[in-house]
CSV table of C-alpha atoms in Angstrom, one decimal:
chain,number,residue,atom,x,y,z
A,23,UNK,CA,7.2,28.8,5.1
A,24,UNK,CA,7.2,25.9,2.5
A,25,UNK,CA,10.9,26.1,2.1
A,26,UNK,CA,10.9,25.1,6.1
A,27,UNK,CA,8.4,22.9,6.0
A,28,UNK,CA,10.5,21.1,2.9
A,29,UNK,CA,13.8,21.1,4.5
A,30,UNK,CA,11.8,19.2,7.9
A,31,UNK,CA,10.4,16.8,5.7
A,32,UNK,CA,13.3,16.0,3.6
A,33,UNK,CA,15.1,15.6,7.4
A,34,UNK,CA,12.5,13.5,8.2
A,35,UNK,CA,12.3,11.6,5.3
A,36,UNK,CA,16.6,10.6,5.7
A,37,UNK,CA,15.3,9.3,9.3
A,38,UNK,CA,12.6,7.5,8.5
A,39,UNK,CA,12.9,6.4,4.9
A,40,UNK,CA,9.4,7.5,3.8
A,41,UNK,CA,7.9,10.8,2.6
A,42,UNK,CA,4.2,12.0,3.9
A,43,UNK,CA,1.4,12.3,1.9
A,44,UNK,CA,1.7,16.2,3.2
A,45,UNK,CA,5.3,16.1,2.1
A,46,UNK,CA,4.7,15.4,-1.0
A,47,UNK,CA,2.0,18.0,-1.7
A,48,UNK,CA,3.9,20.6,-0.2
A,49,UNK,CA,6.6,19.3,-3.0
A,50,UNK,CA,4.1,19.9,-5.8
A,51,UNK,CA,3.6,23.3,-4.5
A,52,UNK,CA,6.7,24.5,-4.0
A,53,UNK,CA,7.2,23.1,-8.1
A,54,UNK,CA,4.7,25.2,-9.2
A,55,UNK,CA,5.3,28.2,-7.0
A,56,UNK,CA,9.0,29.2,-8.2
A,57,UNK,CA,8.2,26.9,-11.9
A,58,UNK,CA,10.5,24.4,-11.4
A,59,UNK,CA,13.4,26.9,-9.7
A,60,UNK,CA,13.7,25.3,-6.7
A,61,UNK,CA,13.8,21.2,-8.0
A,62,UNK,CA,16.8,22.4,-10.2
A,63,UNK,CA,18.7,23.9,-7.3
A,64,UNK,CA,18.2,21.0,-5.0
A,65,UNK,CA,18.7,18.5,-8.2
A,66,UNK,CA,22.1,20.1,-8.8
A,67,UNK,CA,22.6,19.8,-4.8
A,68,UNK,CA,22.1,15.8,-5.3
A,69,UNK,CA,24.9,15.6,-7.5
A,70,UNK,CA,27.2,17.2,-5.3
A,71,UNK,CA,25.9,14.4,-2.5
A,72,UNK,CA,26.1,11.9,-4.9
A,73,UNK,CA,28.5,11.8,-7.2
A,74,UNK,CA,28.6,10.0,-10.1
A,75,UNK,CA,29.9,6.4,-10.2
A,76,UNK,CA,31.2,3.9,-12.7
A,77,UNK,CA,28.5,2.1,-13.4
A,78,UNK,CA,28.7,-1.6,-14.7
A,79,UNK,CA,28.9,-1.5,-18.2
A,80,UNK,CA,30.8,-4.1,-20.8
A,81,UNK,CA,30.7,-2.9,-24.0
A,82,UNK,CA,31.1,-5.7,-25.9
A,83,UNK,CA,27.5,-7.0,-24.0
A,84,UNK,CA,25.3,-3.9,-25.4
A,85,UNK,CA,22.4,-3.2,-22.8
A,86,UNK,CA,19.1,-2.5,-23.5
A,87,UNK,CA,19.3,0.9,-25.2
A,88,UNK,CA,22.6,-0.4,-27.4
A,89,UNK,CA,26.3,0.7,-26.2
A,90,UNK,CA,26.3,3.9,-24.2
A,91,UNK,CA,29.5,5.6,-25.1
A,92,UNK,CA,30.4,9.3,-23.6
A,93,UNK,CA,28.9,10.3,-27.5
A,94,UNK,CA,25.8,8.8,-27.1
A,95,UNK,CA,25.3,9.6,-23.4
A,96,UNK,CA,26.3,13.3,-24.6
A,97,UNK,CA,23.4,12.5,-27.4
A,98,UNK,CA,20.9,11.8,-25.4
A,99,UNK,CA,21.3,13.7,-22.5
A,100,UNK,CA,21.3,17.3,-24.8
A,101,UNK,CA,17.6,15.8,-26.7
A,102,UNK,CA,16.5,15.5,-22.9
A,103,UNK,CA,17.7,18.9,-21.6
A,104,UNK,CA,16.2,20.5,-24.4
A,105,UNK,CA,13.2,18.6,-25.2
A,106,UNK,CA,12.7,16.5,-22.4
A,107,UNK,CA,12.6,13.4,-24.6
A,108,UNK,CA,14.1,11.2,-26.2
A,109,UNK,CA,13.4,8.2,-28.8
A,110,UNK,CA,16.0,5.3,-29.0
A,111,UNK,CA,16.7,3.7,-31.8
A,112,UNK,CA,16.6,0.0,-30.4
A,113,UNK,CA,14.1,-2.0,-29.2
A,114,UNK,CA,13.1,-4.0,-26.4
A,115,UNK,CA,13.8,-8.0,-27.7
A,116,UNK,CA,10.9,-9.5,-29.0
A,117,UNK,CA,11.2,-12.1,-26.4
A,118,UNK,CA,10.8,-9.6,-23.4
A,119,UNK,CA,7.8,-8.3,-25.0
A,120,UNK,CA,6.3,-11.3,-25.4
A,121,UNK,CA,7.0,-12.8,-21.7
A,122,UNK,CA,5.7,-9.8,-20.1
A,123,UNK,CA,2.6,-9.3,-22.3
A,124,UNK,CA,1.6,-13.0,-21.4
A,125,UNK,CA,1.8,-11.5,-17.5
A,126,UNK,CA,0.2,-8.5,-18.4
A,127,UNK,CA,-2.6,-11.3,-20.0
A,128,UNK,CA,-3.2,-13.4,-17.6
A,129,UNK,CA,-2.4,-11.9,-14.1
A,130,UNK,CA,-5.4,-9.8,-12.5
A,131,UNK,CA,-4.8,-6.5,-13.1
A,132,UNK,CA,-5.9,-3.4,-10.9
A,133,UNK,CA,-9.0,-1.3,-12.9
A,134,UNK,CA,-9.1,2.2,-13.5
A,135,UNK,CA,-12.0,4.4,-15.4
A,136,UNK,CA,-13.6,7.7,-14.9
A,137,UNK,CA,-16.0,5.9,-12.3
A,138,UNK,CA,-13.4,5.0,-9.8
A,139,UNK,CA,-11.9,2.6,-9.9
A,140,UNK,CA,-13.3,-1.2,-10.0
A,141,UNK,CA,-13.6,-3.0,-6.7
A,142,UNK,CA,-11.8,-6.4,-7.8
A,143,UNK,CA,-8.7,-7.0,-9.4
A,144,UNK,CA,-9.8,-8.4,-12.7
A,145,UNK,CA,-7.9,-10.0,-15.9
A,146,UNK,CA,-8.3,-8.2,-19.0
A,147,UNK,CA,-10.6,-9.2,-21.6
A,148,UNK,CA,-10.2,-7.2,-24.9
A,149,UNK,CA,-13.7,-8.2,-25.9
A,150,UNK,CA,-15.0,-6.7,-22.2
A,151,UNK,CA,-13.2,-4.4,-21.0
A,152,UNK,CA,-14.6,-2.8,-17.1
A,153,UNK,CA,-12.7,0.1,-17.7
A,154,UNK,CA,-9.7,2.3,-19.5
A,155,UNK,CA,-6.7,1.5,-17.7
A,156,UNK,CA,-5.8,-2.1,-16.6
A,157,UNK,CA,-2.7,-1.8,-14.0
A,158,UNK,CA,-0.2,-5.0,-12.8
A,159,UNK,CA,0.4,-5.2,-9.1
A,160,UNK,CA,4.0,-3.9,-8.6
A,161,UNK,CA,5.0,-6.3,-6.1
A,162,UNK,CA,4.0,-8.5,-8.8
A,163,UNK,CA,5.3,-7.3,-11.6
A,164,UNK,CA,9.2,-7.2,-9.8
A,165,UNK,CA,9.3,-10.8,-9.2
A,166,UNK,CA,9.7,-11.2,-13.1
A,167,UNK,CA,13.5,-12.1,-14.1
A,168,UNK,CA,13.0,-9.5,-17.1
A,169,UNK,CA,12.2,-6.5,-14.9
A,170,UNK,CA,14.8,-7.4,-12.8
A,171,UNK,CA,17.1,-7.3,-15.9
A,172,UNK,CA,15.9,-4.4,-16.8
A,173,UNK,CA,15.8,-2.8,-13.3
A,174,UNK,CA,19.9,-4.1,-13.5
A,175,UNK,CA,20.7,-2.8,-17.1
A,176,UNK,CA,23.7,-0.8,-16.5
A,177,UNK,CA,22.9,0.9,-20.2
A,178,UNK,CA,19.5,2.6,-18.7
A,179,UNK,CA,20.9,3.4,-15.1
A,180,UNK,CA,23.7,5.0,-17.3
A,181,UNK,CA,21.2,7.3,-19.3
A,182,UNK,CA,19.4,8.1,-16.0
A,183,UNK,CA,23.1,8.9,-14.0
A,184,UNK,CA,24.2,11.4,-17.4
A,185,UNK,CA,21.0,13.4,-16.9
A,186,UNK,CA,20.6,13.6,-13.1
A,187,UNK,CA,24.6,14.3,-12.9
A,188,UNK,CA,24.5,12.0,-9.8
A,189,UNK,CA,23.5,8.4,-9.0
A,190,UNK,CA,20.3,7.2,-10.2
A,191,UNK,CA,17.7,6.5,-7.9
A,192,UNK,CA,15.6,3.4,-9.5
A,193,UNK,CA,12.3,3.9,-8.0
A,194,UNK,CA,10.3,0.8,-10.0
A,195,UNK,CA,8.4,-0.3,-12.7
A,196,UNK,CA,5.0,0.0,-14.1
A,197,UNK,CA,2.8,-2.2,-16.9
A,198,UNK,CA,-0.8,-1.4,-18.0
A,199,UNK,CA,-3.2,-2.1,-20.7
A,200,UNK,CA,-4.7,1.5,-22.3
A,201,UNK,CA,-8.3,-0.2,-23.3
A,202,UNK,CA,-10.9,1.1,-26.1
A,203,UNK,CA,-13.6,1.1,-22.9
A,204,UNK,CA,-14.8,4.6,-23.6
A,205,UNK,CA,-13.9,7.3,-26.6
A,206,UNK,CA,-13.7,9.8,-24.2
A,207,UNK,CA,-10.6,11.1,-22.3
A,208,UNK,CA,-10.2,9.7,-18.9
A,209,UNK,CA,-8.6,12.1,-16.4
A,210,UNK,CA,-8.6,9.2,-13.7
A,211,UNK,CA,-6.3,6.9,-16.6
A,212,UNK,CA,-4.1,10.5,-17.4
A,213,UNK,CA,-5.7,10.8,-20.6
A,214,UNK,CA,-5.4,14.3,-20.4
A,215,UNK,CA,-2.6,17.1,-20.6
A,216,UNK,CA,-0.5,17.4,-16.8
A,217,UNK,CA,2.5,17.0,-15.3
A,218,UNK,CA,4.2,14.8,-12.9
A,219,UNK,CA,6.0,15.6,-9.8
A,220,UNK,CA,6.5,12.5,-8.1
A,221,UNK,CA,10.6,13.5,-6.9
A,222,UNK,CA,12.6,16.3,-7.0
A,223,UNK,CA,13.8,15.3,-10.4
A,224,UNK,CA,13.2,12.1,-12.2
A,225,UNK,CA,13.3,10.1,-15.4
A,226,UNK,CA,10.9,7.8,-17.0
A,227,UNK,CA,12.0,5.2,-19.5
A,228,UNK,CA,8.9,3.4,-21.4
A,229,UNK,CA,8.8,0.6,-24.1
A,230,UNK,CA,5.8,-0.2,-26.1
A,231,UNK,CA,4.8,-4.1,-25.7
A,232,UNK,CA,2.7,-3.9,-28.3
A,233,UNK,CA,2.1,-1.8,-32.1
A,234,UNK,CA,0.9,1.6,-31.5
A,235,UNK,CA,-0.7,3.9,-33.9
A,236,UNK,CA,-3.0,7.1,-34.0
A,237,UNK,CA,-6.1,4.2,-33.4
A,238,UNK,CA,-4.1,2.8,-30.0
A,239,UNK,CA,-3.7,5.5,-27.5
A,240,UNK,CA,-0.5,7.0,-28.9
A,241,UNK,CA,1.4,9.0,-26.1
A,242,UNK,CA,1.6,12.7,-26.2
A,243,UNK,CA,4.5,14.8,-24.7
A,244,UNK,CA,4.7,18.6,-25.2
A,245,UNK,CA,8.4,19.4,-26.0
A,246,UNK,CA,10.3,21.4,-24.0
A,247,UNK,CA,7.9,22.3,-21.8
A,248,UNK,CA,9.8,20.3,-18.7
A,249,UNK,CA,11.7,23.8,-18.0
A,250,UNK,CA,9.8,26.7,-17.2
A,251,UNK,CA,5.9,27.7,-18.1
A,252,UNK,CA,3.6,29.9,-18.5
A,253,UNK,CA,1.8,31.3,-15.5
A,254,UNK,CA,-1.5,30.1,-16.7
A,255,UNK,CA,-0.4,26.4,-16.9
A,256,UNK,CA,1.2,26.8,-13.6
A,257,UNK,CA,-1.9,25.3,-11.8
A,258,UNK,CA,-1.8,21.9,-10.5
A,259,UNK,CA,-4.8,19.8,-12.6
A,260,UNK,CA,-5.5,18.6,-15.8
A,261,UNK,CA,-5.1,20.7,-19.2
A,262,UNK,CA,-7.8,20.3,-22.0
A,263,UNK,CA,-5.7,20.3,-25.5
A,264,UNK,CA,-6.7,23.7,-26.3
A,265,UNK,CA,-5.3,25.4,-23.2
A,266,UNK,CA,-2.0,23.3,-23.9
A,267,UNK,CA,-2.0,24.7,-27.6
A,268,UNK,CA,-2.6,28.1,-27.0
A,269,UNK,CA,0.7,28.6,-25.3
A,270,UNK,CA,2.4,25.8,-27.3
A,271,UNK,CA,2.6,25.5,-31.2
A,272,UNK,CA,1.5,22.1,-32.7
A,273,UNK,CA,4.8,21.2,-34.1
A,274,UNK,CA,6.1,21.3,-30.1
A,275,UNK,CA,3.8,18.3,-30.1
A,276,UNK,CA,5.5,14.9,-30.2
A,277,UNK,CA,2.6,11.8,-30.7
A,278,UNK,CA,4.7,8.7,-29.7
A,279,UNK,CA,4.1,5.7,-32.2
A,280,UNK,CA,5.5,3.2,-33.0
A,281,UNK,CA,6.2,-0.7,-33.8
A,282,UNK,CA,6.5,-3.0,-30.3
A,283,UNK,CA,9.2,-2.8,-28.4
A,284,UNK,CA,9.9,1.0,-29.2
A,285,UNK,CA,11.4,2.7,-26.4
A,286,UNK,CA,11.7,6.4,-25.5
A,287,UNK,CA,12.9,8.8,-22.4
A,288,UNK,CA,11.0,11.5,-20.8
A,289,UNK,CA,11.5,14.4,-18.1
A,290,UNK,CA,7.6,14.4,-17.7
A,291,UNK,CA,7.7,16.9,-14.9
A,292,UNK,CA,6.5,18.5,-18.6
A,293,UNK,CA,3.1,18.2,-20.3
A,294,UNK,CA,2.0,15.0,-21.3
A,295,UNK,CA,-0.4,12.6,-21.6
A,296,UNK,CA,-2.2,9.3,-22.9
A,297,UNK,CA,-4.5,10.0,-25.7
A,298,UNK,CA,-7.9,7.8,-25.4
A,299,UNK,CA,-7.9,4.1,-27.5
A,300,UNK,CA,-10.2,4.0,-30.5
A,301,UNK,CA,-9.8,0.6,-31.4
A,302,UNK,CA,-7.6,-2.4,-30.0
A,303,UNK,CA,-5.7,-1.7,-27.0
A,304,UNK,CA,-1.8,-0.4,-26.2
A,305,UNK,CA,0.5,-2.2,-23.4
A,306,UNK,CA,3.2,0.4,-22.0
A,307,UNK,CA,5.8,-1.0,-19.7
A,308,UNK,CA,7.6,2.5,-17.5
A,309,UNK,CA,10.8,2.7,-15.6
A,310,UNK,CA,11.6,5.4,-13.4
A,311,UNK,CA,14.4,7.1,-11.7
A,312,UNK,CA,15.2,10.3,-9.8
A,313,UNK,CA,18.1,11.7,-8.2
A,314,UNK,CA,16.7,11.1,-4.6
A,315,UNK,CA,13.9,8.7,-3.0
A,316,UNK,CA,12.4,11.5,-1.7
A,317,UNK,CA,8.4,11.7,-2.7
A,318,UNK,CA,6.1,9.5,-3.6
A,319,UNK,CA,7.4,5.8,-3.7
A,320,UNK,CA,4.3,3.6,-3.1
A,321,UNK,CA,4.7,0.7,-1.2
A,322,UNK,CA,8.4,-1.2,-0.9
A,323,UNK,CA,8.9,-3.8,-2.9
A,324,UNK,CA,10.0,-7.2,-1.5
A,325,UNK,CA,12.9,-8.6,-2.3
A,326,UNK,CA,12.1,-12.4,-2.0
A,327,UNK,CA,13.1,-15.9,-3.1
A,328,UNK,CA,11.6,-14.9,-6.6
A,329,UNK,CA,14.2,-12.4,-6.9
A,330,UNK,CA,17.6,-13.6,-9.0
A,331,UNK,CA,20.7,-13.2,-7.3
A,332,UNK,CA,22.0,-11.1,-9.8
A,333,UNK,CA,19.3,-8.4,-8.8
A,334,UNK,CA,20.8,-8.8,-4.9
A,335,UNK,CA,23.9,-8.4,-5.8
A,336,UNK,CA,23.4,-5.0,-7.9
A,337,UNK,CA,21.3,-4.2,-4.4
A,338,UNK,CA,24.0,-4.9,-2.3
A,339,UNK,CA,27.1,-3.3,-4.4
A,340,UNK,CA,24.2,0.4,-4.8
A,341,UNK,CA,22.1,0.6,-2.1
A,342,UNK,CA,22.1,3.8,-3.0
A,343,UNK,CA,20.2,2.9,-6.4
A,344,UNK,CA,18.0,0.7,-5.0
A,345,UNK,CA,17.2,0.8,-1.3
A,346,UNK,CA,14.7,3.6,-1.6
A,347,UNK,CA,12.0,1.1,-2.6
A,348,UNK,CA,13.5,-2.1,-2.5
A,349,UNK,CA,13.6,-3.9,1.3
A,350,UNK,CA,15.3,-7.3,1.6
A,351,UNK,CA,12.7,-10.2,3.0
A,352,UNK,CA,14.1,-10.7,6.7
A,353,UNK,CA,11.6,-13.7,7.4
């Protein structure tokens, strides 16, 4: 029954361009129901649809994560298949860091805690914070010339094509301020231990804008646990530590710190989490892709006169890449 009710809304979804709220559940399910089974055979089905292509690349121009040789691709892509992560060893430039924590400074942000969340944008104020999770509007957010870079960086759409075996998806950005608001895990702010299942299969690329250490929210991925899992972590909620550790070993444990500007890639369709901020506050920008725009998007982004003409031009030679959340402003 869910297989047919999936293969309708995946038809539905190539008519209309948009995946139901129900759809999307009934994605979650089926995840959980055959542990991950059926999003590898329908992955490997994507890259027989979509094979493949060269992807803009000039090697004497490094992108963001340095030159992407078939070595280093090769690299990367066997740390994500069997961990489902990956740390780089290059960082975002100082410069990028700096421009988008200004934004992330001064723009009002959307507020999350385990109240709700708060009824006005607001900006954030380290001295007073209104809650744990300070989020930039996405629309937003795109209409900065460094996220369009970085949304065009043929080095991370070539990491994301080597591990889907198929063209990348880009399916958007993310920034938000973690906050020392409360000591206590927030479920709301994904403070504890779940997983994500957003698309059939997907990547997430995210960079540190500012130092991280144990005191700053460090995040926390369980290794290898983006493949198959236990039956009693097969429920779809959130996972207190000590349910994650009695099926998992602490050295299966990676706690992500590091200086600003580190950046790391994750299959987090496997345990993970943010861990709550003792002191000071941690600023995590995310990229994601997946093999098909099929799931949970959020709104389309708008392509408008804020948006370089590099960035329509990359739109316009890959739709495919970028057409599943991206809509060209017809007014």
């Amino acid at each position: 029954m869910l297989l047919t009710r999936y293969i309708r809304d995946y038809l539905s979804y190539r008519k209309t361009g948009s995946t139901t709220a129900q759809a999307c559940v009934n994605l979650r399910r089926l995840f959980r129901l055959t542990n991950g089974r059926f999003n590898d055979l329908v992955a490997r089905l994507d890259g027989l649809l979509h094979r493949p292509r060269v992807l803009p690349y000039d090697a004497s121009a490094p992108g963001i994560v340095g030159v992407v040789s078939d070595d280093s691709l090769s690299r990367i892509t066997a740390n994500l298949r069997a961990d489902g992560l990956h740390r780089f060893n290059t960082r975002l430039p100082k410069e990028i860091c700096q421009r988008l924590r200004r934004l992330a400074e001064t723009t009002p942000c959307h507020v999350e805690s385990s109240h709700g969340v708060h009824p006005e944008p607001a900006v954030y104020d380290p001295n007073t914070p209104l809650g744990t999770r300070y989020k930039v509007d996405q629309q937003t957010l795109h209409e900065e010339a460094d996220i369009q870079r970085l949304a065009t960086d043929a080095s991370l759409l070539n990491v994301a094509q080597a591990y889907f075996g198929c063209q990348p998806v880009f399916i958007g950005c993310q920034l938000w301020w973690s906050t020392a608001y409360s000591q206590q895990a927030c479920s709301k702010s994904a403070q504890l231990y779940h997983f994500d299942m957003p698309q059939i299969k997907f990547l997430k690329i995210f960079a540190y804008l500012t130092d991280v250490d144990e005191n700053t929210g460090p995040h926390r991925f369980v290794r290898g646990s983006h493949r198959r899992n236990p039956a009693a972590l097969l429920e779809d909620r959130r996972y207190r530590d000590e349910e994650i550790l009695a099926h998992y070993p602490p050295d299966r444990i990676a706690t992500m710190t590091g200086p600003t500007g580190t950046i790391f890639a994750e299959d987090t369709r496997g345990f993970h989490k943010g861990t709550p901020v003792r002191q000071g506050h941690r600023l995590v920008l995310q990229l994601q892709y997946a093999t098909s725009g099929f799931g949970g998007l959020g709104e389309p982004i708008i392509v408008n006169d804020r948006f370089s003409a590099q960035f329509i031009q990359m739109m316009d030679r890959y739709p495919h890449i970028y057409a599943a959340r991206f809509l060209r402003n017809t007014k």
